[in-house]
Each structure stands twice: as C-alpha cells, then as structure tokens.
Coordinates of C-alpha atoms in Angstrom, one line a residue:
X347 CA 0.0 0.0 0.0
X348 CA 2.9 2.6 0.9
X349 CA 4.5 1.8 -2.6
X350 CA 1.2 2.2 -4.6
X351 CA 0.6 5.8 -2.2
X352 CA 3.9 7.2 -3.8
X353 CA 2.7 6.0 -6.9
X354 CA -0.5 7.7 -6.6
X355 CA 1.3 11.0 -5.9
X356 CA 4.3 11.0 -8.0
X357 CA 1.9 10.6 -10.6
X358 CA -0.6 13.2 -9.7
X359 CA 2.5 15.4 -10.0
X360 CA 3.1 14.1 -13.4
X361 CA -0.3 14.6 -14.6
X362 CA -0.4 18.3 -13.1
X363 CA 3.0 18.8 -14.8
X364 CA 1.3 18.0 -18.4
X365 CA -1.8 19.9 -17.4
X366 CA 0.1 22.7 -16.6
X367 CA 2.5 22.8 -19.3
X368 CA 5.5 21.8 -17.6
X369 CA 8.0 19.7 -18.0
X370 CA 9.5 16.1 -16.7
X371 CA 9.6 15.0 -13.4
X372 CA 12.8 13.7 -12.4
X373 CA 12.5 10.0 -10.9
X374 CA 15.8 8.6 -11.4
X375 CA 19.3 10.3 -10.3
X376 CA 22.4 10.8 -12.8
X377 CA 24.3 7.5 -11.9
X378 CA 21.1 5.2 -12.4
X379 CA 20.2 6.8 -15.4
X380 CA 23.9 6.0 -16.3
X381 CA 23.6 2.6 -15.9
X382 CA 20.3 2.4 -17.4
X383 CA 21.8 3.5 -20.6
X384 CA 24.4 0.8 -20.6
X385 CA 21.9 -1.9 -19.9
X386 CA 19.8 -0.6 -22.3
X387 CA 22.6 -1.0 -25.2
X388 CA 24.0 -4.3 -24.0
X389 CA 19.8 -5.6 -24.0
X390 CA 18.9 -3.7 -27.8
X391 CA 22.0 -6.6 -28.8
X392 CA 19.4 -9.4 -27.9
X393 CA 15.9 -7.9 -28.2
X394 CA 16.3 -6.9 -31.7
X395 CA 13.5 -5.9 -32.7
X396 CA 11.6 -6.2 -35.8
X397 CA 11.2 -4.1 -38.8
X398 CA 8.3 -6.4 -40.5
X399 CA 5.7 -4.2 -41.9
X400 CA 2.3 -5.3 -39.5
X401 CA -0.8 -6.8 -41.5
X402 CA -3.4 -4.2 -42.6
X403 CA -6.5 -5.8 -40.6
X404 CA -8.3 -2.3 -42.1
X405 CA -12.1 -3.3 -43.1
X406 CA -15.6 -4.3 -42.6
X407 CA -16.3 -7.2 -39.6
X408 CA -19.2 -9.0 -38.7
X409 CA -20.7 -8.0 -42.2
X410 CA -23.3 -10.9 -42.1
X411 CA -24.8 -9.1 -39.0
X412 CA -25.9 -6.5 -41.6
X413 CA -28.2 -8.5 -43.4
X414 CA -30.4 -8.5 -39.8
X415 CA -30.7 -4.5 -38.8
X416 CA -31.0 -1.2 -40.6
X417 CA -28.8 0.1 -37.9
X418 CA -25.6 1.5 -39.3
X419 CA -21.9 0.2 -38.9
X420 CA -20.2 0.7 -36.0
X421 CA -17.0 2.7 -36.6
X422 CA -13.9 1.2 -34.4
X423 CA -10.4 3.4 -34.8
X424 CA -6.7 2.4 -33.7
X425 CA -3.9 4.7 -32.8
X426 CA -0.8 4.6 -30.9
X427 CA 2.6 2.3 -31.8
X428 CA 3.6 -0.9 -32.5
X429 CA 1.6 -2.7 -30.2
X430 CA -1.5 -0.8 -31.6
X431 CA -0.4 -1.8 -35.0
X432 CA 0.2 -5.2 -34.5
X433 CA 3.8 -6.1 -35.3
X434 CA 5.4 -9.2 -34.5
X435 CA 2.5 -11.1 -36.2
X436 CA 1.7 -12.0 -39.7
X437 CA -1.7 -12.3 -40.3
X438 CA -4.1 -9.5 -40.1
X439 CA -6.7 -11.7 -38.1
X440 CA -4.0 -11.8 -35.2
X441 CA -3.6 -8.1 -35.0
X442 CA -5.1 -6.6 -31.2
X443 CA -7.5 -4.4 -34.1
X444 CA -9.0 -7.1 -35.9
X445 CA -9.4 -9.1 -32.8
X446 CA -11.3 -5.9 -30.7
X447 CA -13.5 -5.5 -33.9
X448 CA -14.3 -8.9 -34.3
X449 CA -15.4 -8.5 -30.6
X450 CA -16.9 -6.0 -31.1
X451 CA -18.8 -7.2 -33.8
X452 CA -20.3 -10.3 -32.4
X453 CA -21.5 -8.6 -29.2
X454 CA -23.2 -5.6 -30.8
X455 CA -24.2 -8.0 -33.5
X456 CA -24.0 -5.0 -35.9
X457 CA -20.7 -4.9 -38.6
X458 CA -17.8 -3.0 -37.1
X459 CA -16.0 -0.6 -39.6
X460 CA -12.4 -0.7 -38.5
X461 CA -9.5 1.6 -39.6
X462 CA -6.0 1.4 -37.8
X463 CA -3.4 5.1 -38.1
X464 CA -1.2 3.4 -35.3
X465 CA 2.6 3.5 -36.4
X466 CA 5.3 1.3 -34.9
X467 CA 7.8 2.8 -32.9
X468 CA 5.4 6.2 -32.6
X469 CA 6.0 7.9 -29.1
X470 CA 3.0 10.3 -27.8
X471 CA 4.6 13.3 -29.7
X472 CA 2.7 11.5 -32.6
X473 CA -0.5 11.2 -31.3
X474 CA -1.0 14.7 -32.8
X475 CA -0.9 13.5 -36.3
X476 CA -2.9 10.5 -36.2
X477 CA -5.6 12.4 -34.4
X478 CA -5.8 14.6 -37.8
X479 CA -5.6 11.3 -39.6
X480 CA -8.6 9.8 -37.5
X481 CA -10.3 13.0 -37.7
X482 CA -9.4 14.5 -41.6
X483 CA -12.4 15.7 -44.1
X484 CA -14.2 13.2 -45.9
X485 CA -13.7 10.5 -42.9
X486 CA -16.6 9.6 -40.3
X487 CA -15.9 10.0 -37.1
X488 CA -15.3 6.6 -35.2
X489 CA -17.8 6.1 -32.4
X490 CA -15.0 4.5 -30.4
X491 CA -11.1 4.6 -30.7
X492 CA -8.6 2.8 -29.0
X493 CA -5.0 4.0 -28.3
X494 CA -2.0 1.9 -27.0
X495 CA 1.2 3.9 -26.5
X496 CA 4.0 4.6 -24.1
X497 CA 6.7 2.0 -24.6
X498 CA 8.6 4.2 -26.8
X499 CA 8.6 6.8 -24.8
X500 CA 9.9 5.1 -21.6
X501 CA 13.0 3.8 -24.2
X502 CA 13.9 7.3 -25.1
X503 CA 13.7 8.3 -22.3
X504 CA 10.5 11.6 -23.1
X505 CA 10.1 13.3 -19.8
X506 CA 7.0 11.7 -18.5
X507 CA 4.5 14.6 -18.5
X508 CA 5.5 15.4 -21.9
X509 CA 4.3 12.0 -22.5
X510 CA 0.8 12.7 -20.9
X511 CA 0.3 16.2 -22.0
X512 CA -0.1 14.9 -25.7
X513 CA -1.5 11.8 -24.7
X514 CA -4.8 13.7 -22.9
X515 CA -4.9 16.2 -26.2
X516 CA -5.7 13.7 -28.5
X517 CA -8.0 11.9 -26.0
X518 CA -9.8 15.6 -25.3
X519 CA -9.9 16.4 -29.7
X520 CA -11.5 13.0 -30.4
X521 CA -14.0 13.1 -27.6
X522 CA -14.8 16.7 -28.8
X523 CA -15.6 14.7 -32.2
X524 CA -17.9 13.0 -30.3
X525 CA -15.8 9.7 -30.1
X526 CA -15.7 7.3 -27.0
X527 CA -11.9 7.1 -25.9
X528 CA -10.2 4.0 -24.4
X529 CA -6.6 4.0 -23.9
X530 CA -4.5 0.5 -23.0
X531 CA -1.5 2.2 -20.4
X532 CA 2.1 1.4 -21.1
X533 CA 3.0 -2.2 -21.1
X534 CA 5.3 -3.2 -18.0
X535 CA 8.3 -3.1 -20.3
X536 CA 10.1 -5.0 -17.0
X537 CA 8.7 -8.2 -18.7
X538 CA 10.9 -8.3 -21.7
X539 CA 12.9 -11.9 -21.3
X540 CA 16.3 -10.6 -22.3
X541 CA 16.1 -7.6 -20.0
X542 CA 18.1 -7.9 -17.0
X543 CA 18.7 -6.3 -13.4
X544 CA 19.0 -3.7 -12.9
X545 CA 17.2 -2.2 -15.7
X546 CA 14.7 -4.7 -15.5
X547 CA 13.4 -2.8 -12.1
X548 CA 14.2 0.3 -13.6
X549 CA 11.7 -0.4 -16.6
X550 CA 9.2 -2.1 -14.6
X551 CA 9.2 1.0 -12.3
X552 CA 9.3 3.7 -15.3
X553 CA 6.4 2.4 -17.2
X554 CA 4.1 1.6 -14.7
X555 CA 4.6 5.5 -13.2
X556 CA 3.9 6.3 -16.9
X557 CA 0.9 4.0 -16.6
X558 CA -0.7 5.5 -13.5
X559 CA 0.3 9.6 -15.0
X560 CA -1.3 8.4 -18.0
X561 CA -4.6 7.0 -16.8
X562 CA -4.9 10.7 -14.6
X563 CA -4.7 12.4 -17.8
X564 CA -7.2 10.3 -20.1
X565 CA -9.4 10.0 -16.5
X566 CA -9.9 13.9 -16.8
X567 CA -10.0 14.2 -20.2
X568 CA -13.1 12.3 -21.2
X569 CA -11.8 8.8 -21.1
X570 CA -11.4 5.4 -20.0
X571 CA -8.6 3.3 -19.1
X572 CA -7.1 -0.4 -19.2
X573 CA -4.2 -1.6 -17.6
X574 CA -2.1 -4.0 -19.5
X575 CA 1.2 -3.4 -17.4
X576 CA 0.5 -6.1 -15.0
X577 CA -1.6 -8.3 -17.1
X578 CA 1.0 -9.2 -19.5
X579 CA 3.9 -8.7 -17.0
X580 CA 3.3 -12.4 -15.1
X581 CA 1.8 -14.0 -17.8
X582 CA 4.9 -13.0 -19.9
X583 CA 7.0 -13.9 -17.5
X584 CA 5.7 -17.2 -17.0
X585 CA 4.7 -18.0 -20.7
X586 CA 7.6 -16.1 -22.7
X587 CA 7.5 -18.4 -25.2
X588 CA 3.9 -18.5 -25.6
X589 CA 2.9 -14.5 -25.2
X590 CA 6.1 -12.9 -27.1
X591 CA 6.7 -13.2 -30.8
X592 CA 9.8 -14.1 -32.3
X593 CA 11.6 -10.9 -31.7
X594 CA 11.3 -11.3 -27.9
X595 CA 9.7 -7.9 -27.8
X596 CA 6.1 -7.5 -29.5
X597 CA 3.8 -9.7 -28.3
X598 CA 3.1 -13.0 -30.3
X599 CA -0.7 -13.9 -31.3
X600 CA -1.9 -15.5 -28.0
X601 CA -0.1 -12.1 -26.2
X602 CA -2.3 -9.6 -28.3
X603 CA -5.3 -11.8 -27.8
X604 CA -4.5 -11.7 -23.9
X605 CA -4.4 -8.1 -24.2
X606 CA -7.4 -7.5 -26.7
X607 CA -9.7 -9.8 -24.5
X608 CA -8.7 -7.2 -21.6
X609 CA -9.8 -3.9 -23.4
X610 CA -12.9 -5.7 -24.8
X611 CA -15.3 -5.3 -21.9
X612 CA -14.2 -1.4 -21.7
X613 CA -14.4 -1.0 -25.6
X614 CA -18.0 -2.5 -25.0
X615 CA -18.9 -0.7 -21.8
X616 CA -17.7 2.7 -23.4
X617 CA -20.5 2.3 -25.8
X618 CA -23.1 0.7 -23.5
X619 CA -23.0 -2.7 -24.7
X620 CA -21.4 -4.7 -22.2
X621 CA -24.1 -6.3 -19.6
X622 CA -22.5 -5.2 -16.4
X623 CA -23.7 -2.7 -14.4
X624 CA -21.4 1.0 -14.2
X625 CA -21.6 0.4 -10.5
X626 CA -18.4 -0.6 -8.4
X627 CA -19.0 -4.5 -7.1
X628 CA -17.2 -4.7 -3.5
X629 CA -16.6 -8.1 -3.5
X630 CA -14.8 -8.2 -6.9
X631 CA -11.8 -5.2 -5.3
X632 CA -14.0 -2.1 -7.1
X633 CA -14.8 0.7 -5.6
X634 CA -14.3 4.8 -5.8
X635 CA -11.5 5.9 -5.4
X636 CA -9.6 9.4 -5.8
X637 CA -8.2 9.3 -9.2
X638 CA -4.2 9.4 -8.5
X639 CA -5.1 6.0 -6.2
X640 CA -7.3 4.1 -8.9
X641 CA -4.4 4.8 -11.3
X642 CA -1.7 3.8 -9.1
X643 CA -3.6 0.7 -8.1
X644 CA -4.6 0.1 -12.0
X645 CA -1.1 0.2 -13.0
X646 CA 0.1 -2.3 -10.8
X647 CA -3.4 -4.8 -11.6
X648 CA -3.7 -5.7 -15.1
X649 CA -7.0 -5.7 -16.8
X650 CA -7.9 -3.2 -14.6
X651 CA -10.1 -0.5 -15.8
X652 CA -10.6 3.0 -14.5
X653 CA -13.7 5.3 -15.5
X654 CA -14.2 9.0 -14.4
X655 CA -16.8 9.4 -11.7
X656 CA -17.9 12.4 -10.2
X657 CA -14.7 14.5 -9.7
X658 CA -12.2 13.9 -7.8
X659 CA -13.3 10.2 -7.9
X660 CA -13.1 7.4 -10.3
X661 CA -14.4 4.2 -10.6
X662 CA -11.8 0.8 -10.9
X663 CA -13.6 -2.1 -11.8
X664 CA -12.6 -5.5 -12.9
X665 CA -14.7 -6.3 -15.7
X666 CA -15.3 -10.5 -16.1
X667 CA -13.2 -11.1 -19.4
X668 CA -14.7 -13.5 -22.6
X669 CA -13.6 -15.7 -24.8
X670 CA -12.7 -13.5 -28.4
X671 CA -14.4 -14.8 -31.6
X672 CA -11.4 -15.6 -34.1
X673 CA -11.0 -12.8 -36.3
X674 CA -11.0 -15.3 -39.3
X675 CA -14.9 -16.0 -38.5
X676 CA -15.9 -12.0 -38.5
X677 CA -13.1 -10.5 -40.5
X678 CA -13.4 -8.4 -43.8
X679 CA -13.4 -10.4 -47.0
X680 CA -10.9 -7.8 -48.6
X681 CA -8.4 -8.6 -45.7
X682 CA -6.2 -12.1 -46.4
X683 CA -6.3 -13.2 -42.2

C-alpha cells in the first residue's frame, strides 16, 4: 500500500506537470540513469527488434450481421505504436485491431467498420498526427477509438508529463468529435525476457509511473482506461515463449489476444453494450477511489479498468473477461487473415 501511495502522488505530480505545461519529473538520479543506458545497449543486442511491416487488418467485420438491422456500422479506430499496429505477427486476423472489432462485432451484432493510423515505434509526440488522420475531411468519425502507446517513450527516455500532455490532447480532440476514448496504459516493459537487473526494475518501475500519469490524464479528459502493465507482466514472465513473438519484444498472437480480451469489456462498456452494471461491485476489489489512487492501483493490476466518476473520484472495476471470436470468423473479405 505505501509503494502504490507514492505511486498515486508522483503521478498526480506528473499529470499536473502535463496539465500545466510543464516539463518532466525527475524520478531517477544521474548514476542510475547512467547505468540504465548501458543496460539498455547491452539488452537492444538481444531484443532486436523487428522491422516487419504489421498486417493491414483495415475493413468491414461482422458483415453478415448487416443483413439483420437497418442500424448503421459501427465505426472502431486504432492509434498509438507498435503494439497498436500489431507487429510481430503475420496475419491480419492476429492483430489486437482485428481481434477488438471482431469482438466488437459479435456482441453488438451490428458490422464494425475498423481503420487502424497506429505506427510502430510512434511515441505520444505523434498522437498529434494521427488524431488529424482519425479525424481529416471526408472520414466519419469513429464512435470508439482505442489508443495503445507509451513504450517508446519510456526507451527514449521523453520526460513523463511530456508523454501525458499529448496523450490527454488527442484523447480531449477526439472526444470533442464526439468519439468514445479507451486507452491500453504502457505495457510493463520489466517483462521483456532478455532484459536484466538492474534495468529490468528500472523499466518495470518507469512504465508503470507512466501507466498510473497516463490514466490521470485520459481519466480527466473524457476517457477510459485499461491496464495492460500487470496483465501481461506475469503471464509473460511465466509464458515467454507463448505470449512474445519471435523478436522477444512485440507480443506473439496468444499475447495480443491476452491483451485484446482485456480492453474488450471497456471497448464495449464505453458504448453501453457490455451487460454489467457502471456500478463498483465490492466483493470483486472495485470501488471509488480518488483518481491518483485508482491509477496507481490500475497500473500495478492488469486488466484493470478505471472510468471517471464524479470529480475527484473514479471508478476501478474488474470487468469479467470472454472468450474472443477468431477474427478469421468475422473479418473483412478484402483482408487475407
């Protein structure tokens, strides 16, 4: 509890920071940073990395489900980096995207329209232009989008309330648009197999307190929140093989599947289609909670999703997770899955 209090208000400080214009908030000193870098270099030798272009999983889903309403298409857009992008897998159908619209699809039973502007190794400085992207004359505006980003910009090191300053614009111009926002927080980067001590703690610790700042910023900008630091730190760590793709970095297709089957109930509830009730359920750890202590708690539980209340409080809830639809079942027929 102590360590997830100083969570809560280092990352209040963050988030004020970014409201506020400011700049970074210092949570390492020189000589860790120093050996940071080094680890950082010796670990880029075995990570790697991949430069595969990811699948365009861009299209129509659930198109049979048009045949049965006169409702329109639901409209589902991606930003963010890699991980939003889907790269380390090869067939669009495996891609976090395709798998939330396919989701998507079958539980509105209406087709989901489903365009992705996400580019791999984006930090939040780019959110800017793929907001104009989402957003540009001629396009509808997507009912509901979904951002993933903040790796990158724990690896380079952009001062943290940098990182959350252009993280809640883009959330506050698409909700102005009228769109439902749900952001997936950084990814505990400490569960990267060939990252060692010490910078194995130092990552863990850096991009969960990115994590909590960020879910403040989204929280008071209009939108809703999903941990995925925690939820694919363990199951990472104990499935490596499994849950990370063959350049031991992006996740493989059971890892974005873990992580789009997390998001899905919040995608759903952000729209009011998910059964459960917006009401915290005691026995299940939710419950109101000032917003710097839901997002320190979030970032440290993943799946855990955090939902503006009546200010200052916010609402963390563990929605019950279900099984995904394959992708290859729903997907559009102009997309090879």
């Amino acid at each position: 509890m102590p360590m997830t209090m100083s969570r809560a208000r280092v990352a209040r400080r963050i988030a004020t920071a970014a409201a506020f214009g400011g700049g970074g908030v210092g949570l390492l000193g020189v000589a860790t940073v120093g050996v940071l870098l080094t680890e950082v270099r010796l670990a880029r030798r075995t990570v790697g990395g991949s430069s595969d272009i990811p699948p365009c999983a861009d299209g129509r889903y659930g198109a049979a489900f048009g045949h049965r309403t006169d409702r329109p298409p639901l409209r589902l857009g991606f930003l963010g980096d890699s991980t939003a992008a889907g790269q380390g897998v090869h067939r669009a159908s495996q891609t976090p995207g395709a798998l939330l619209a396919s989701g998507l699809a079958a539980l509105s039973e209406l087709p989901v329209d489903f365009r992705n502007v996400a580019l791999p190794g984006a930090q939040s400085d780019d959110l800017e232009r793929q907001v104009e992207l989402m957003l540009a004359v001629g396009t509808e505006v997507p009912d509901v989008c979904v951002i993933m980003i903040g790796a990158n910009d724990v690896t380079h090191r952009i001062p943290p309330a940098q990182s959350v300053r252009h993280l809640a614009e883009a959330v506050r111009r698409l909700r102005a648009a009228g769109c439902e926002v749900v952001v997936g927080t950084c990814p505990d980067l400490g569960s990267v197999e060939p990252v060692y001590q010490p910078l194995r703690w130092v990552a863990r610790r850096l991009s969960r307190q990115l994590a909590a700042a960020q879910t403040i910023g989204v929280i008071e900008s209009g939108g809703r929140t999903v941990s995925l630091g925690d939820l694919l730190g363990p199951e990472f760590e104990a499935r490596p093989r499994e849950l990370f793709g063959p350049d031991n970095y992006h996740p493989s297709a059971e890892g974005y599947a873990t992580a789009a089957m997390a998001v899905l109930p919040t995608l759903c509830a952000s729209l009011g289609l998910w059964p459960e009730e917006e009401r915290p359920e005691p026995a299940r750890g939710e419950g109101l909670l000032p917003v710097e202590q839901a997002a320190a708690e979030a970032a440290s539980e993943g799946g855990t999703e955090v939902t503006a209340s009546r200010a200052p409080w916010a609402l963390l809830k563990h929605r019950r997770r279900r099984q995904l639809p394959t992708a290859e079942t729903t997907g559009p027929s102009t997309v090879t899955p």
